[in-house]
PDB file of C-alpha atoms in Angstrom:
ATOM      1  CA  PRO A   1      38.828  84.648   4.343  1.00 83.00           C
ATOM      2  CA  ASP A   2      37.795  81.957   6.792  1.00 83.00           C
ATOM      3  CA  MET A   3      37.234  78.613   5.131  1.00 74.00           C
ATOM      4  CA  SER A   4      35.651  75.369   6.263  1.00 69.00           C
ATOM      5  CA  VAL A   5      35.018  71.950   4.794  1.00 64.00           C
ATOM      6  CA  ILE A   6      31.420  70.979   4.184  1.00 61.00           C
ATOM      7  CA  LYS A   7      30.903  67.207   4.220  1.00 59.00           C
ATOM      8  CA  LEU A   8      27.958  66.536   1.954  1.00 63.00           C
ATOM      9  CA  GLY A   9      25.732  63.632   2.933  1.00 59.00           C
ATOM     10  CA  SER A  10      25.203  64.399   6.600  1.00 60.00           C
ATOM     11  CA  GLU A  11      21.798  66.068   6.541  1.00 62.00           C
ATOM     12  CA  PHE A  12      19.332  63.222   7.105  1.00 59.00           C
ATOM     13  CA  THR A  13      16.111  63.424   9.032  1.00 61.00           C
ATOM     14  CA  THR A  14      14.722  60.140  10.271  1.00 60.00           C
ATOM     15  CA  SER A  15      11.019  59.447  10.114  1.00 58.00           C
ATOM     16  CA  LYS A  16       9.033  57.255  12.427  1.00 62.00           C
ATOM     17  CA  LEU A  17       8.824  53.608  11.471  1.00 63.00           C
ATOM     18  CA  SER A  18       5.032  53.918  11.275  1.00 65.00           C
ATOM     19  CA  ASN A  19       5.406  56.510   8.489  1.00 78.00           C
ATOM     20  CA  ALA A  20       7.785  54.383   6.413  1.00 84.00           C
ATOM     21  CA  ASP A  21       6.881  52.820   3.088  1.00 87.00           C
ATOM     22  CA  ALA A  22       5.450  49.279   3.460  1.00 89.00           C
ATOM     23  CA  ASN A  23       8.382  47.704   1.560  1.00 90.00           C
ATOM     24  CA  VAL A  24      10.851  49.537   3.785  1.00 93.00           C
ATOM     25  CA  ARG A  25       9.028  48.490   6.977  1.00 92.00           C
ATOM     26  CA  LYS A  26       9.106  44.867   5.814  1.00 93.00           C
ATOM     27  CA  LEU A  27      12.819  45.051   5.061  1.00 94.00           C
ATOM     28  CA  LEU A  28      13.662  46.667   8.409  1.00 93.00           C
ATOM     29  CA  LYS A  29      12.615  43.425  10.119  1.00 94.00           C
ATOM     30  CA  LYS A  30      15.429  41.548   8.352  1.00 96.00           C
ATOM     31  CA  ARG A  31      19.234  41.649   8.199  1.00 98.00           C
ATOM     32  CA  TYR A  32      20.509  43.450   5.102  1.00 98.00           C
ATOM     33  CA  ILE A  33      23.548  45.069   3.543  1.00 98.00           C
ATOM     34  CA  LEU A  34      22.794  48.392   1.864  1.00 98.00           C
ATOM     35  CA  PHE A  35      24.118  49.708  -1.475  1.00 98.00           C
ATOM     36  CA  VAL A  36      22.716  53.145  -2.381  1.00 98.00           C
ATOM     37  CA  SER A  37      23.292  54.271  -5.946  1.00 97.00           C
ATOM     38  CA  THR A  38      21.794  54.503  -9.394  1.00 96.00           C
ATOM     39  CA  ILE A  39      22.254  51.065 -10.924  1.00 97.00           C
ATOM     40  CA  GLU A  40      24.723  51.809 -13.700  1.00 96.00           C
ATOM     41  CA  ARG A  41      28.066  50.454 -14.882  1.00 94.00           C
ATOM     42  CA  ARG A  42      30.201  53.100 -13.175  1.00 95.00           C
ATOM     43  CA  LYS A  43      28.683  52.257  -9.783  1.00 97.00           C
ATOM     44  CA  ASN A  44      29.852  48.640 -10.178  1.00 97.00           C
ATOM     45  CA  HIS A  45      26.899  46.632  -8.891  1.00 97.00           C
ATOM     46  CA  GLU A  46      28.097  43.667 -10.905  1.00 97.00           C
ATOM     47  CA  THR A  47      31.173  43.167  -8.722  1.00 97.00           C
ATOM     48  CA  ILE A  48      28.958  42.901  -5.650  1.00 98.00           C
ATOM     49  CA  TYR A  49      26.539  40.578  -7.437  1.00 98.00           C
ATOM     50  CA  ARG A  50      29.450  38.309  -8.397  1.00 97.00           C
ATOM     51  CA  ALA A  51      30.875  38.401  -4.854  1.00 98.00           C
ATOM     52  CA  TYR A  52      27.472  37.470  -3.426  1.00 97.00           C
ATOM     53  CA  THR A  53      26.930  34.617  -5.864  1.00 98.00           C
ATOM     54  CA  ARG A  54      30.400  33.288  -4.991  1.00 98.00           C
ATOM     55  CA  LEU A  55      29.444  33.302  -1.324  1.00 98.00           C
ATOM     56  CA  ILE A  56      26.268  31.398  -2.161  1.00 97.00           C
ATOM     57  CA  ASP A  57      28.112  28.937  -4.419  1.00 98.00           C
ATOM     58  CA  ASN A  58      30.655  28.331  -1.637  1.00 97.00           C
ATOM     59  CA  GLY A  59      27.861  27.289   0.705  1.00 97.00           C
ATOM     60  CA  GLU A  60      27.551  30.370   2.898  1.00 96.00           C
ATOM     61  CA  LYS A  61      24.304  30.278   4.835  1.00 92.00           C
ATOM     62  CA  ASP A  62      22.299  33.001   6.543  1.00 93.00           C
ATOM     63  CA  LEU A  63      23.602  35.796   4.349  1.00 97.00           C
ATOM     64  CA  PRO A  64      21.894  39.140   4.864  1.00 98.00           C
ATOM     65  CA  ILE A  65      19.712  40.395   2.045  1.00 98.00           C
ATOM     66  CA  LEU A  66      21.612  42.636  -0.361  1.00 98.00           C
ATOM     67  CA  VAL A  67      19.568  45.801  -0.950  1.00 98.00           C
ATOM     68  CA  PHE A  68      20.188  48.032  -3.953  1.00 98.00           C
ATOM     69  CA  VAL A  69      18.483  51.400  -3.518  1.00 97.00           C
ATOM     70  CA  GLY A  70      18.391  53.320  -6.772  1.00 96.00           C
ATOM     71  CA  MET A  71      16.894  53.611 -10.216  1.00 96.00           C
ATOM     72  CA  GLN A  72      18.165  51.670 -13.206  1.00 95.00           C
ATOM     73  CA  GLY A  73      20.595  53.741 -15.241  1.00 94.00           C
ATOM     74  CA  TRP A  74      22.536  53.160 -18.452  1.00 90.00           C
ATOM     75  CA  GLY A  75      24.424  50.083 -19.622  1.00 91.00           C
ATOM     76  CA  VAL A  76      22.927  47.535 -17.230  1.00 95.00           C
ATOM     77  CA  ASN A  77      20.105  45.849 -19.150  1.00 96.00           C
ATOM     78  CA  ASN A  78      21.968  42.527 -19.431  1.00 96.00           C
ATOM     79  CA  PHE A  79      23.027  42.704 -15.790  1.00 96.00           C
ATOM     80  CA  MET A  80      19.444  43.342 -14.638  1.00 96.00           C
ATOM     81  CA  THR A  81      18.247  40.402 -16.734  1.00 97.00           C
ATOM     82  CA  ASP A  82      20.956  38.158 -15.269  1.00 96.00           C
ATOM     83  CA  MET A  83      19.873  39.047 -11.727  1.00 96.00           C
ATOM     84  CA  LYS A  84      16.193  38.620 -12.535  1.00 95.00           C
ATOM     85  CA  TYR A  85      16.673  35.044 -13.729  1.00 97.00           C
ATOM     86  CA  ASP A  86      19.381  33.951 -11.278  1.00 97.00           C
ATOM     87  CA  ILE A  87      17.566  31.677  -8.832  1.00 97.00           C
ATOM     88  CA  ARG A  88      20.500  31.853  -6.406  1.00 97.00           C
ATOM     89  CA  VAL A  89      19.719  35.472  -5.554  1.00 96.00           C
ATOM     90  CA  LYS A  90      15.938  35.446  -5.961  1.00 94.00           C
ATOM     91  CA  ASN A  91      15.364  36.030  -2.249  1.00 94.00           C
ATOM     92  CA  LEU A  92      18.733  37.603  -1.459  1.00 97.00           C
ATOM     93  CA  ILE A  93      18.862  40.703  -3.663  1.00 97.00           C
ATOM     94  CA  LYS A  94      16.155  43.355  -3.413  1.00 97.00           C
ATOM     95  CA  ILE A  95      15.934  46.523  -5.483  1.00 96.00           C
ATOM     96  CA  LEU A  96      14.125  49.588  -4.151  1.00 96.00           C
ATOM     97  CA  ASN A  97      13.686  52.957  -5.834  1.00 93.00           C
ATOM     98  CA  ASN A  98      11.764  56.169  -5.272  1.00 92.00           C
ATOM     99  CA  ILE A  99      12.654  56.003  -1.579  1.00 93.00           C
ATOM    100  CA  SER A 100      12.101  59.138   0.491  1.00 92.00           C
ATOM    101  CA  ASP A 101      15.011  60.683   2.376  1.00 91.00           C
ATOM    102  CA  GLU A 102      13.351  59.716   5.640  1.00 91.00           C
ATOM    103  CA  ASP A 103      13.015  56.058   4.573  1.00 94.00           C
ATOM    104  CA  LEU A 104      16.580  56.076   3.288  1.00 95.00           C
ATOM    105  CA  ALA A 105      17.748  57.279   6.705  1.00 93.00           C
ATOM    106  CA  LEU A 106      15.905  54.343   8.299  1.00 94.00           C
ATOM    107  CA  LEU A 107      17.501  51.936   5.826  1.00 96.00           C
ATOM    108  CA  TYR A 108      20.986  53.247   6.622  1.00 96.00           C
ATOM    109  CA  LYS A 109      20.401  53.187  10.373  1.00 95.00           C
ATOM    110  CA  ASN A 110      19.125  49.597  10.414  1.00 96.00           C
ATOM    111  CA  SER A 111      21.562  48.037   7.929  1.00 98.00           C
ATOM    112  CA  VAL A 112      24.205  45.516   8.983  1.00 98.00           C
ATOM    113  CA  PHE A 113      26.704  47.676   7.055  1.00 98.00           C
ATOM    114  CA  THR A 114      26.906  49.393   3.668  1.00 98.00           C
ATOM    115  CA  ILE A 115      28.927  48.850   0.501  1.00 98.00           C
ATOM    116  CA  TYR A 116      30.028  51.221  -2.229  1.00 98.00           C
ATOM    117  CA  PRO A 117      32.255  49.694  -4.963  1.00 98.00           C
ATOM    118  CA  SER A 118      31.981  52.608  -7.394  1.00 97.00           C
ATOM    119  CA  LEU A 119      34.666  52.875 -10.057  1.00 97.00           C
ATOM    120  CA  TYR A 120      34.882  56.659  -9.880  1.00 94.00           C
ATOM    121  CA  GLU A 121      33.251  59.434  -7.856  1.00 93.00           C
ATOM    122  CA  GLY A 122      33.488  63.157  -7.559  1.00 88.00           C
ATOM    123  CA  TRP A 123      32.579  62.828  -3.885  1.00 88.00           C
ATOM    124  CA  GLY A 124      30.979  59.512  -2.876  1.00 91.00           C
ATOM    125  CA  LEU A 125      27.830  60.669  -1.143  1.00 93.00           C
ATOM    126  CA  PRO A 126      26.679  57.194   0.052  1.00 96.00           C
ATOM    127  CA  VAL A 127      29.939  56.751   1.978  1.00 96.00           C
ATOM    128  CA  ALA A 128      29.324  60.021   3.850  1.00 94.00           C
ATOM    129  CA  GLU A 129      25.651  59.140   4.400  1.00 95.00           C
ATOM    130  CA  SER A 130      26.611  55.753   5.825  1.00 96.00           C
ATOM    131  CA  LEU A 131      29.092  57.259   8.271  1.00 96.00           C
ATOM    132  CA  ALA A 132      26.648  60.015   9.266  1.00 93.00           C
ATOM    133  CA  ALA A 133      24.172  57.229  10.127  1.00 94.00           C
ATOM    134  CA  GLY A 134      26.867  55.532  12.224  1.00 95.00           C
ATOM    135  CA  LYS A 135      27.273  52.624   9.827  1.00 97.00           C
ATOM    136  CA  PHE A 136      30.462  50.989   8.657  1.00 98.00           C
ATOM    137  CA  CYS A 137      31.091  50.936   4.898  1.00 98.00           C
ATOM    138  CA  LEU A 138      33.146  48.817   2.529  1.00 98.00           C
ATOM    139  CA  ALA A 139      34.123  51.122  -0.332  1.00 98.00           C
ATOM    140  CA  SER A 140      36.331  51.113  -3.377  1.00 98.00           C
ATOM    141  CA  ASN A 141      39.807  52.575  -3.006  1.00 97.00           C
ATOM    142  CA  THR A 142      39.452  54.890  -6.005  1.00 96.00           C
ATOM    143  CA  SER A 143      39.018  58.607  -6.562  1.00 93.00           C
ATOM    144  CA  SER A 144      37.494  60.498  -3.624  1.00 92.00           C
ATOM    145  CA  MET A 145      36.305  57.613  -1.449  1.00 95.00           C
ATOM    146  CA  PRO A 146      39.344  57.618   0.890  1.00 94.00           C
ATOM    147  CA  GLU A 147      38.881  61.351   1.405  1.00 92.00           C
ATOM    148  CA  VAL A 148      35.212  60.876   2.259  1.00 93.00           C
ATOM    149  CA  GLY A 149      35.566  57.824   4.495  1.00 95.00           C
ATOM    150  CA  GLU A 150      38.931  58.604   6.048  1.00 95.00           C
ATOM    151  CA  HIS A 151      40.076  55.774   8.350  1.00 96.00           C
ATOM    152  CA  PHE A 152      36.509  54.716   9.221  1.00 98.00           C
ATOM    153  CA  VAL A 153      36.038  52.646   6.050  1.00 98.00           C
ATOM    154  CA  ASP A 154      37.715  49.520   4.652  1.00 98.00           C
ATOM    155  CA  TYR A 155      38.842  50.130   1.058  1.00 98.00           C
ATOM    156  CA  LEU A 156      39.030  47.535  -1.710  1.00 98.00           C
ATOM    157  CA  ASP A 157      40.026  47.384  -5.354  1.00 98.00           C
ATOM    158  CA  PRO A 158      36.675  47.835  -7.146  1.00 98.00           C
ATOM    159  CA  TRP A 159      37.532  45.101  -9.678  1.00 97.00           C
ATOM    160  CA  ASP A 160      38.638  42.456  -7.142  1.00 98.00           C
ATOM    161  CA  VAL A 161      35.551  40.258  -6.759  1.00 98.00           C
ATOM    162  CA  SER A 162      37.399  37.871  -4.441  1.00 98.00           C
ATOM    163  CA  ALA A 163      38.374  40.695  -2.067  1.00 98.00           C
ATOM    164  CA  TRP A 164      34.759  41.906  -1.862  1.00 98.00           C
ATOM    165  CA  GLU A 165      33.582  38.340  -1.270  1.00 98.00           C
ATOM    166  CA  GLN A 166      36.058  37.845   1.588  1.00 98.00           C
ATOM    167  CA  LYS A 167      35.387  41.212   3.278  1.00 98.00           C
ATOM    168  CA  ILE A 168      31.619  40.807   3.079  1.00 98.00           C
ATOM    169  CA  LYS A 169      31.949  37.326   4.585  1.00 98.00           C
ATOM    170  CA  PHE A 170      34.314  38.619   7.285  1.00 98.00           C
ATOM    171  CA  TYR A 171      31.982  41.371   8.507  1.00 98.00           C
ATOM    172  CA  VAL A 172      28.836  39.237   8.230  1.00 97.00           C
ATOM    173  CA  LYS A 173      30.470  36.619  10.461  1.00 97.00           C
ATOM    174  CA  ASN A 174      32.375  38.919  12.859  1.00 97.00           C
ATOM    175  CA  LYS A 175      29.782  40.951  14.712  1.00 96.00           C
ATOM    176  CA  LYS A 176      32.296  42.090  17.356  1.00 98.00           C
ATOM    177  CA  LYS A 177      34.646  43.534  14.702  1.00 98.00           C
ATOM    178  CA  LEU A 178      31.714  45.317  13.087  1.00 97.00           C
ATOM    179  CA  GLU A 179      30.591  46.720  16.444  1.00 97.00           C
ATOM    180  CA  LYS A 180      34.134  48.006  17.035  1.00 98.00           C
ATOM    181  CA  LYS A 181      34.093  49.757  13.638  1.00 98.00           C
ATOM    182  CA  GLU A 182      30.736  51.380  14.467  1.00 98.00           C
ATOM    183  CA  LYS A 183      32.000  52.481  17.880  1.00 98.00           C
ATOM    184  CA  ASN A 184      34.985  54.158  16.185  1.00 97.00           C
ATOM    185  CA  ILE A 185      32.584  55.965  13.841  1.00 97.00           C
ATOM    186  CA  GLU A 186      30.417  57.071  16.769  1.00 95.00           C
ATOM    187  CA  ILE A 187      33.413  58.386  18.693  1.00 96.00           C
ATOM    188  CA  GLY A 188      35.493  59.871  15.899  1.00 95.00           C
ATOM    189  CA  TYR A 189      33.493  60.684  12.786  1.00 94.00           C
ATOM    190  CA  LYS A 190      32.482  64.326  12.575  1.00 86.00           C
ATOM    191  CA  ALA A 191      29.547  64.765  10.231  1.00 77.00           C
ATOM    192  CA  GLN A 192      28.680  68.263   9.056  1.00 61.00           C
ATOM    193  CA  ARG A 193      25.443  69.335  10.708  1.00 51.00           C
TER     194      ARG A 193
END
């Protein structure tokens, strides 16, 4: 029989800005990097937190806000407490949950880029969603992520905090390189519609 590949994560509808949640509207006025996932150990938020605090400790200025979109899951109570009391990230890490699909589409579309350092995935839906929104993604090089993101994504070892720090810094500071990545996505990425 005829067969085709269905790329999950390509079915967003975008709402009007006026219909967006107040917290989302406020965030859309700022520069931010988006990380969409339940906050749990397997999704590896801690690596990104450590990379961001290294950037701060090394004197990086004008960093975009780091936005985690997702509910708190298992095994992260200590991590959440660490973030809550870390004054370095007080105004640089925001957590949103219970976001509608329409607001999520707006968040993807208006992000600087997205990140997805998950340790293991069956598919890697946020990578596909990012590309469907035309946004570049930094993702871990494990499991299914290279299949999802193909050559449109930069892949990193999920445990290598230094690598994440350097790549985040690179794309925050190199707007032209980021624009080139997005142009490649626009031209070559085929989302399932």
